[in-house]
PDB file of C-alpha atoms in Angstrom:
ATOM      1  CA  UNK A1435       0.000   0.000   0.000  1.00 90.00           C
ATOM      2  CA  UNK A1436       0.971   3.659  -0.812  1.00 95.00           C
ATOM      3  CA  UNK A1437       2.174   5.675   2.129  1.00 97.00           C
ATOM      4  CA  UNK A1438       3.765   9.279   2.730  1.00 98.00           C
ATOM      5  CA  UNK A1439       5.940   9.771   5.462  1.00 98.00           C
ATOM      6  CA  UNK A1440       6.440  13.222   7.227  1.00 98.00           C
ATOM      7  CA  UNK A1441       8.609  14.223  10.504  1.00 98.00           C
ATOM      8  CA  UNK A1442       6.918  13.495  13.665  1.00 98.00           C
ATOM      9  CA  UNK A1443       8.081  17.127  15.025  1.00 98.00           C
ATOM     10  CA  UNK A1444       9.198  20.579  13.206  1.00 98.00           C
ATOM     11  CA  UNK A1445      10.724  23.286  16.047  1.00 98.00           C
ATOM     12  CA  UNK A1446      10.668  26.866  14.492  1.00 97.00           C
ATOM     13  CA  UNK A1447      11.519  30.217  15.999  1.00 97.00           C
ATOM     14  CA  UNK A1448       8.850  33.301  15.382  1.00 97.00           C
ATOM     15  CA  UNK A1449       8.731  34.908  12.527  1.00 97.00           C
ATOM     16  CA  UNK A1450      11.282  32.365  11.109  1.00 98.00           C
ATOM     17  CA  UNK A1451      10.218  30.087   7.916  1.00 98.00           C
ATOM     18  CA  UNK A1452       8.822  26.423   8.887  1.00 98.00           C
ATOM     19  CA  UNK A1453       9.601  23.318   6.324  1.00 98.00           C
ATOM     20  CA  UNK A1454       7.245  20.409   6.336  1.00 98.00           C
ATOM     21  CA  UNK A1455       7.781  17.850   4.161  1.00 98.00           C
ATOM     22  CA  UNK A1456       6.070  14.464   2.836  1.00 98.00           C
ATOM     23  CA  UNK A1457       7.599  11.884   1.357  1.00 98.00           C
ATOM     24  CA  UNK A1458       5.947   9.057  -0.774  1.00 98.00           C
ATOM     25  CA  UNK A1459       6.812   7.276  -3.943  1.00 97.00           C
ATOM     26  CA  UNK A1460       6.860   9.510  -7.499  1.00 97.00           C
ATOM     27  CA  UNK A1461       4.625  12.092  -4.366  1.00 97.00           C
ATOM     28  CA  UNK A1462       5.090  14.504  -7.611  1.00 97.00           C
ATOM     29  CA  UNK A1463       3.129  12.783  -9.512  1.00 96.00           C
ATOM     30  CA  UNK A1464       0.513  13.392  -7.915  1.00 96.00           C
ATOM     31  CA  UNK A1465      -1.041  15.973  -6.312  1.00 96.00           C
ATOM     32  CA  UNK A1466      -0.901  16.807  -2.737  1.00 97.00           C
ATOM     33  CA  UNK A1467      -2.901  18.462  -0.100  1.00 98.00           C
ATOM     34  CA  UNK A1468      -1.815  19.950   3.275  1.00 98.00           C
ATOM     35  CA  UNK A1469      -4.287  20.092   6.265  1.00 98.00           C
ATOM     36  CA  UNK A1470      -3.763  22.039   9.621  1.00 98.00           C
ATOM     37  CA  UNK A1471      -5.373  20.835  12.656  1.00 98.00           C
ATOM     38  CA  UNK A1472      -5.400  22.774  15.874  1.00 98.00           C
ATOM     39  CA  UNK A1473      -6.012  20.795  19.232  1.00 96.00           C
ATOM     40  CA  UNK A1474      -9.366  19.942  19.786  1.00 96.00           C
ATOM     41  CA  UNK A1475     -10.536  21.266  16.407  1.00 97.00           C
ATOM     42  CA  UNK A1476     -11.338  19.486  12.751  1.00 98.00           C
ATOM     43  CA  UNK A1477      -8.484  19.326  10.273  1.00 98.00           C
ATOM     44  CA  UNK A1478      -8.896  22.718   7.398  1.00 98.00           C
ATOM     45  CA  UNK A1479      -7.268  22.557   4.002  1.00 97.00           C
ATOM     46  CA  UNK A1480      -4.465  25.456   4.223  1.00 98.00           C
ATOM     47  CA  UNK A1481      -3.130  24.155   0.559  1.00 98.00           C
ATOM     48  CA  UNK A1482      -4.502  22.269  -2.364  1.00 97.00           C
ATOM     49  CA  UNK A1483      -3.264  20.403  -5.705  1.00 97.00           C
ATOM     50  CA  UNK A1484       0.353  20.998  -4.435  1.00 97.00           C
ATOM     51  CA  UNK A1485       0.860  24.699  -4.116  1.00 98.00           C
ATOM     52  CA  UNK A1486      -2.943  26.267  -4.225  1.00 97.00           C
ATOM     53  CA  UNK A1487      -4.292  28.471  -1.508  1.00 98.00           C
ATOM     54  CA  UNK A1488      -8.148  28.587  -0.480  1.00 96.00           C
ATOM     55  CA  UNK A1489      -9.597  31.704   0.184  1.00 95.00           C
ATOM     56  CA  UNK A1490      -9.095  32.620   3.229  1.00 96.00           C
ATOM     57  CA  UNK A1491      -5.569  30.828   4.079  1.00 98.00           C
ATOM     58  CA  UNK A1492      -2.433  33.718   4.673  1.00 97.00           C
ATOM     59  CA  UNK A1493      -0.186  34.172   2.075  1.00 98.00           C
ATOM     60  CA  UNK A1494       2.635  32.838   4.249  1.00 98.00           C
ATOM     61  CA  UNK A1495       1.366  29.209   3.775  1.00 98.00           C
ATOM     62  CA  UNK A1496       2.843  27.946   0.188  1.00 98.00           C
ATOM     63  CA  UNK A1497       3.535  24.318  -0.710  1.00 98.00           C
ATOM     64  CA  UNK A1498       5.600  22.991  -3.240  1.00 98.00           C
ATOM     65  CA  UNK A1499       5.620  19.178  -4.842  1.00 98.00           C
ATOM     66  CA  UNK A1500       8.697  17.614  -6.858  1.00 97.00           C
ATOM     67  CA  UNK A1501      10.020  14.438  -7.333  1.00 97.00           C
ATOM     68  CA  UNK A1502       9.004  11.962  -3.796  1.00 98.00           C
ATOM     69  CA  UNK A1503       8.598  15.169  -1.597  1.00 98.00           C
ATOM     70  CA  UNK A1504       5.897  17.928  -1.420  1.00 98.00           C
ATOM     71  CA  UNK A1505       6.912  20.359   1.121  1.00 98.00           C
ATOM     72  CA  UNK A1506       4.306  22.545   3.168  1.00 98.00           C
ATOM     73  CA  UNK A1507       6.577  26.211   3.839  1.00 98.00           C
ATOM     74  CA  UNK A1508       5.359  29.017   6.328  1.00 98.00           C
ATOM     75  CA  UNK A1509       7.017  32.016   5.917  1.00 98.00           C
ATOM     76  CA  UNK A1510       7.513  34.638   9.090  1.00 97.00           C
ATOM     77  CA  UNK A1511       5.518  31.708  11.378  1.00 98.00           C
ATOM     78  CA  UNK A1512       3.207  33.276  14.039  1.00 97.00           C
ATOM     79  CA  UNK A1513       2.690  31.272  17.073  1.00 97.00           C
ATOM     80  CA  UNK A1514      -0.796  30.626  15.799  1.00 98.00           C
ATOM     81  CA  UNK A1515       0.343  28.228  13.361  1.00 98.00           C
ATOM     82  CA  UNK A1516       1.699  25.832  15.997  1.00 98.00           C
ATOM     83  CA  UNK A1517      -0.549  23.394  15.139  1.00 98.00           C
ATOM     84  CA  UNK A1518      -0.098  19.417  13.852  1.00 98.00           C
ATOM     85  CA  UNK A1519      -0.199  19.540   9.786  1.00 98.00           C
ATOM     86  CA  UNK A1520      -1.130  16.343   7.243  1.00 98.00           C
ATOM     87  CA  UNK A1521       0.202  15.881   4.388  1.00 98.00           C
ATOM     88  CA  UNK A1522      -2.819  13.965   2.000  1.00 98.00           C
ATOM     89  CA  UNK A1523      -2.249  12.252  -1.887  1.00 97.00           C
ATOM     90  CA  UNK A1524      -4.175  10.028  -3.898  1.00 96.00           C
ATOM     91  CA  UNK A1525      -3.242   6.523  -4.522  1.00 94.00           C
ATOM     92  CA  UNK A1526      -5.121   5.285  -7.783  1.00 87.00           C
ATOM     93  CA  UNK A1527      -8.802   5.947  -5.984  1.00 90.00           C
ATOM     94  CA  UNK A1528      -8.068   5.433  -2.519  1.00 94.00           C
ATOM     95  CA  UNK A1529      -6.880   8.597  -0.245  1.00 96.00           C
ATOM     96  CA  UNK A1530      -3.438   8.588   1.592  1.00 97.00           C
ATOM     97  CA  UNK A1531      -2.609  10.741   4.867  1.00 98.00           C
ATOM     98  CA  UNK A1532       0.568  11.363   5.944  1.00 98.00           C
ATOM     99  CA  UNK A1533       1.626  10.474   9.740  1.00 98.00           C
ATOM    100  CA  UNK A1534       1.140  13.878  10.350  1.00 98.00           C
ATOM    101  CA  UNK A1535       3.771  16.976  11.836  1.00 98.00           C
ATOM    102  CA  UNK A1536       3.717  18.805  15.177  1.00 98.00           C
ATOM    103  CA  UNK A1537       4.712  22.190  14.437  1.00 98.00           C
ATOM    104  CA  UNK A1538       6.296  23.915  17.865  1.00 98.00           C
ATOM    105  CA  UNK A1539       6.856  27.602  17.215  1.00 97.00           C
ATOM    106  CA  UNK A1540       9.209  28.320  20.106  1.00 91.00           C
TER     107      UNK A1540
ATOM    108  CA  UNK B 682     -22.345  27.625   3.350  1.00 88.00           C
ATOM    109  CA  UNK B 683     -22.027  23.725   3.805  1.00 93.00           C
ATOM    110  CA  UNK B 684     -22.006  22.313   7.317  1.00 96.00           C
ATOM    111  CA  UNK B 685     -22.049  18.730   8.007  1.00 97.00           C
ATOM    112  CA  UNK B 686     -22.646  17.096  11.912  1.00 97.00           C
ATOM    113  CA  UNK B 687     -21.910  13.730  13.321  1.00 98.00           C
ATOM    114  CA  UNK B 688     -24.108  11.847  15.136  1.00 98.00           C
ATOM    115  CA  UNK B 689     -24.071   8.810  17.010  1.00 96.00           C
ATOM    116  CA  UNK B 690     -23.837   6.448  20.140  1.00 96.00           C
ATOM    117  CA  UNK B 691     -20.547   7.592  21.609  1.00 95.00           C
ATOM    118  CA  UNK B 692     -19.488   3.915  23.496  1.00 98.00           C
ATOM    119  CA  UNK B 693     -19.492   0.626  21.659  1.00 98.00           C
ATOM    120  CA  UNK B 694     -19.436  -2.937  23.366  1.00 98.00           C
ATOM    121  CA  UNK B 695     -16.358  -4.865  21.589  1.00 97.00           C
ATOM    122  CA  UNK B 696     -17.395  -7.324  18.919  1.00 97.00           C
ATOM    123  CA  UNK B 697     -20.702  -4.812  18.438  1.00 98.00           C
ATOM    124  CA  UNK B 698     -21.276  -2.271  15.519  1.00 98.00           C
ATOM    125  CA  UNK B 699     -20.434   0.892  14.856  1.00 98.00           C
ATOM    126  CA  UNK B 700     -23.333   3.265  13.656  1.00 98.00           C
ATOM    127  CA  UNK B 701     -23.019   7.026  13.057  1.00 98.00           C
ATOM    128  CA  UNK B 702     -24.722   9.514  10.846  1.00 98.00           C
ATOM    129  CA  UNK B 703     -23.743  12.378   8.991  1.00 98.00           C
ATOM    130  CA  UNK B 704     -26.682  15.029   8.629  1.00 97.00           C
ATOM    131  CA  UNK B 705     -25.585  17.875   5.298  1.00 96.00           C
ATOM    132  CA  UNK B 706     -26.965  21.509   6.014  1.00 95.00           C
ATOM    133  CA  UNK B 707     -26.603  24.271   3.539  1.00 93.00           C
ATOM    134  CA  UNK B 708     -26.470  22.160  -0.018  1.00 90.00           C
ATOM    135  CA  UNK B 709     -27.425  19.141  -1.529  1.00 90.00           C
ATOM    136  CA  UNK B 710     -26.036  16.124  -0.880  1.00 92.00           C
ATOM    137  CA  UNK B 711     -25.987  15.818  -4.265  1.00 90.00           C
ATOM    138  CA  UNK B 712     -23.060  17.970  -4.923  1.00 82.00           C
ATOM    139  CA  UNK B 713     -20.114  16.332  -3.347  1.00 86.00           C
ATOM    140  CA  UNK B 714     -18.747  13.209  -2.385  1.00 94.00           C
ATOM    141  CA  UNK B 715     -18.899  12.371   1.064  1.00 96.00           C
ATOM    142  CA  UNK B 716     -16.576  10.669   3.502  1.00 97.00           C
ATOM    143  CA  UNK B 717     -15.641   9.324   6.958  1.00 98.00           C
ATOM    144  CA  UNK B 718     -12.316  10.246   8.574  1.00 98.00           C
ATOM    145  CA  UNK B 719     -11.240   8.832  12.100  1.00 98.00           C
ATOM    146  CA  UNK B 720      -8.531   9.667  14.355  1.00 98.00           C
ATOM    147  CA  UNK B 721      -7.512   7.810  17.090  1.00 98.00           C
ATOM    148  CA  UNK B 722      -7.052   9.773  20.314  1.00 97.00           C
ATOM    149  CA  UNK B 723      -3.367  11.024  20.700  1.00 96.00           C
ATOM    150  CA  UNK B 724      -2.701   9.659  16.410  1.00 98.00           C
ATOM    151  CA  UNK B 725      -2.981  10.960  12.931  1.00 98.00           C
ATOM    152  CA  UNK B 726      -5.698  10.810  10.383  1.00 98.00           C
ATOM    153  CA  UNK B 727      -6.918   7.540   8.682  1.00 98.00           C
ATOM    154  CA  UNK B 728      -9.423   8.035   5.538  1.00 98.00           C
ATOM    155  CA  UNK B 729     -12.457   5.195   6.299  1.00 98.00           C
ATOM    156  CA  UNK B 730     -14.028   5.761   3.048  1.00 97.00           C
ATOM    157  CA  UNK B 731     -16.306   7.898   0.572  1.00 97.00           C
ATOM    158  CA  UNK B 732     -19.670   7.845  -1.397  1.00 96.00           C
ATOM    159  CA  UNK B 733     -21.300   9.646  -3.834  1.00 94.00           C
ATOM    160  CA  UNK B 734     -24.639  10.270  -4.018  1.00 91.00           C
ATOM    161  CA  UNK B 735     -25.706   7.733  -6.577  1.00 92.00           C
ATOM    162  CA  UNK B 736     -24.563   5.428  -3.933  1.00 93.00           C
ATOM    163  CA  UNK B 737     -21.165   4.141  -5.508  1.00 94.00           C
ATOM    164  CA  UNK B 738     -18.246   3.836  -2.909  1.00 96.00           C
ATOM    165  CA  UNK B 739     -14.806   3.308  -2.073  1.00 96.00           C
ATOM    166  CA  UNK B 740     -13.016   2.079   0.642  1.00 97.00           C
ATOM    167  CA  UNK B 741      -9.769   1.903   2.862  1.00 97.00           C
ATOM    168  CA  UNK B 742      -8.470  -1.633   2.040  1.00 96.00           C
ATOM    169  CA  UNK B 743      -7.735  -2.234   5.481  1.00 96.00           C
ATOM    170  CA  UNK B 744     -11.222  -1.420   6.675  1.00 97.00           C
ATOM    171  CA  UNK B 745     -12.746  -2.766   3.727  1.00 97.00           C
ATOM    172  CA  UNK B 746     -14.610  -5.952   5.171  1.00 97.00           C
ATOM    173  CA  UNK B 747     -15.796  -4.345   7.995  1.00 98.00           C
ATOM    174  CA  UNK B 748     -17.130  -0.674   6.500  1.00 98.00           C
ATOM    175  CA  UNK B 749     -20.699  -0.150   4.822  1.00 98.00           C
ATOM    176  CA  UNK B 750     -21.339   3.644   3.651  1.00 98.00           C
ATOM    177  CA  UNK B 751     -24.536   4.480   2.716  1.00 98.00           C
ATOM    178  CA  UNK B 752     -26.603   7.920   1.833  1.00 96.00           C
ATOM    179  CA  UNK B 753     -29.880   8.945   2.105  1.00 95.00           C
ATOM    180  CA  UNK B 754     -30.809  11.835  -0.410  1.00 93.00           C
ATOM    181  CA  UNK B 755     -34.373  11.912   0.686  1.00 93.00           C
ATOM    182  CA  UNK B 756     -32.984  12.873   4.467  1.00 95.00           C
ATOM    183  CA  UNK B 757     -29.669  14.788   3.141  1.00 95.00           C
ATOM    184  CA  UNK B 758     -27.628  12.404   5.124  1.00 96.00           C
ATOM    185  CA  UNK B 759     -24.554   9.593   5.249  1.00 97.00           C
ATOM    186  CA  UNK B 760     -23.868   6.963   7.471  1.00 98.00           C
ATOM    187  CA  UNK B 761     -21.419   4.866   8.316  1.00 98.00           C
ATOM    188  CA  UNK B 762     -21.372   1.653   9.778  1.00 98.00           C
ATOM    189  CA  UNK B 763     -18.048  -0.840  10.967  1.00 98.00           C
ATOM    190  CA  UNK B 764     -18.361  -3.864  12.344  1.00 98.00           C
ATOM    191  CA  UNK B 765     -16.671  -6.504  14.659  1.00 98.00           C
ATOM    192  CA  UNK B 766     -15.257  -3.326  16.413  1.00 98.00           C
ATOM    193  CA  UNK B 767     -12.521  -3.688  18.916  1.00 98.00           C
ATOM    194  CA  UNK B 768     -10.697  -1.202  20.899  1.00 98.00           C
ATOM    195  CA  UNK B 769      -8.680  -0.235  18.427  1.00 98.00           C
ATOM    196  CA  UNK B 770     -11.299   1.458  16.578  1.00 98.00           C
ATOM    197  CA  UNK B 771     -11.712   4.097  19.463  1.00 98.00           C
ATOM    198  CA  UNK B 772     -11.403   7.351  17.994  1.00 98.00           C
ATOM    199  CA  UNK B 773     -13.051  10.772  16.672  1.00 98.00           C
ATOM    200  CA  UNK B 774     -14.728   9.954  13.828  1.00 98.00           C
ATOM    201  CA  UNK B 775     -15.169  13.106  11.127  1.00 98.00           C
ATOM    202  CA  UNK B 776     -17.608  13.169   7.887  1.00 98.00           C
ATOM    203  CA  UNK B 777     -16.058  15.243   5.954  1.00 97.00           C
ATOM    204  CA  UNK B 778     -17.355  17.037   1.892  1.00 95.00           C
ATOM    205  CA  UNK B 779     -14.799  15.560  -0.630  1.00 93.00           C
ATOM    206  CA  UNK B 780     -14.698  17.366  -3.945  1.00 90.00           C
ATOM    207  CA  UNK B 781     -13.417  15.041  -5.812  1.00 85.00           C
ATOM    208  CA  UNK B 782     -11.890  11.699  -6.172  1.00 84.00           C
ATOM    209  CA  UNK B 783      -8.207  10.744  -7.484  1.00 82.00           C
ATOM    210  CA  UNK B 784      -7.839  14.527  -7.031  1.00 84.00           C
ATOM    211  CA  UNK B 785      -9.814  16.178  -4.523  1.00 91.00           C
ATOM    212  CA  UNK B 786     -10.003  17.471  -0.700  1.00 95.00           C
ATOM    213  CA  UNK B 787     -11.706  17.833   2.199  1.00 96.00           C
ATOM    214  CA  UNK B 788     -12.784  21.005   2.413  1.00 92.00           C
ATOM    215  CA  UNK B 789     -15.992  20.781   5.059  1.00 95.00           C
ATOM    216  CA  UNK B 790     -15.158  18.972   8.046  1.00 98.00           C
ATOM    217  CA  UNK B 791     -17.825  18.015  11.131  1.00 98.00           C
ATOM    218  CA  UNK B 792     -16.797  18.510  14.320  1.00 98.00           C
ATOM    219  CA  UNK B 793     -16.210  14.682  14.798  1.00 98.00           C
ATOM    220  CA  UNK B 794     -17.763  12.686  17.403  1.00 98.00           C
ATOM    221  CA  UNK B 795     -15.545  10.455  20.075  1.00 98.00           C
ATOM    222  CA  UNK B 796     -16.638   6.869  19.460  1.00 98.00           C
ATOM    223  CA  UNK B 797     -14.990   4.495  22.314  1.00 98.00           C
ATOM    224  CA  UNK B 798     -14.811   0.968  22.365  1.00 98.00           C
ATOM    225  CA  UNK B 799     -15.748  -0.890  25.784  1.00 97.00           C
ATOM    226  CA  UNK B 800     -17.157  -3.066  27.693  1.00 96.00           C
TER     227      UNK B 800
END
């Protein structure tokens, strides 16, 4: 079966940029999705089809997809981003999530 | 603007099945697919499965023998059902909008519902 592999933990200093990546086999051929969950709260879509932003996400979320990694980047990181992020593909018709990331803006 | 709610028993005797509901306000069911999400307590995100409205479906291989989906368009619901459950099927539970499939996201979540498995 298909699977994407991310870092359990990404440590980032305020106002610094974060890198969250996903790893999978031929990932860019594919799309992939990023989804930010917040404790307690339901998972929301911060980036679509690799490196697309629905309305209503900050500009400082961008994502990027090449080769076996897409990467999820957040430029100047506020301390409300510290939040766990999943990584999400397609696998013929099944969906794929990623382990997911803790992000720890410190 | 689409909202979707769980709905459910929220304990589960091992062995028993799993039944939950997933009532669409604000569209038609008939405009997405439609899909259950769990996450255990403390883990990441595991896709169950999706339908569309006409009824076709797809599910997670590993869940596969144990996961019915079904939708009601007259009621503007979804359900979900998994069987033979065991304590490792404690979790939140999500139904979730998908817009697509081989390409598409989640884009309305429900709040999710705990679901624990005990005796």
């Amino acid at each position: 079966s298909y699977e994407l592999t991310q870092p359990p933990s990404v440590s980032v200093s305020p106002g610094q940029t974060a890198s969250i990546t996903c790893s999978g086999d031929r990932l860019g051929d594919k799309y992939a999705y990023w989804y930010q969950q917040k404790p307690g709260q339901s998972p929301v879509l911060v980036i679509y089809e690799d490196d697309k932003r629905p309305s209503g996400i900050p500009e400082r979320f961008s994502g990027s997809n090449s080769g076996t990694t897409a990467t999820l980047t957040i430029s100047g990181t506020q301390a409300m981003d510290e939040a766990d992020y999943y990584c999400q593909a397609w696998d013929s018709s099944t969906v794929v999530f990623g382990g997911g990331t803790k992000l720890t803006v410190l | 603007q689409v909202q979707v709610q769980e709905s459910g028993p929220g304990l589960v005797k091992p062995s028993e099945t799993l039944s939950l509901i997933c009532s669409v306000s604000g569209g038609s069911i008939s405009s997405f697919y439609w899909s259950w999400i769990r996450q255990p307590p403390g883990k990441g995100l595991e896709w169950i499965g999706y339908i569309y409205y006409s009824g076709s479906t797809n599910y997670n291989p590993s869940l596969k023998s144990r996961v019915t989906i079904a939708v009601d368009t007259s009621k503007n619901q979804f359900s979900l059902k998994l069987s033979s459950v065991t304590a490792a099927d404690t979790a939140v539970y999500y139904c979730a909008s998908l817009t697509g499939t081989t390409r598409g996201y989640f884009d309305y979540w429900g709040q999710g519902t705990l679901v624990t498995v005990s005796s």
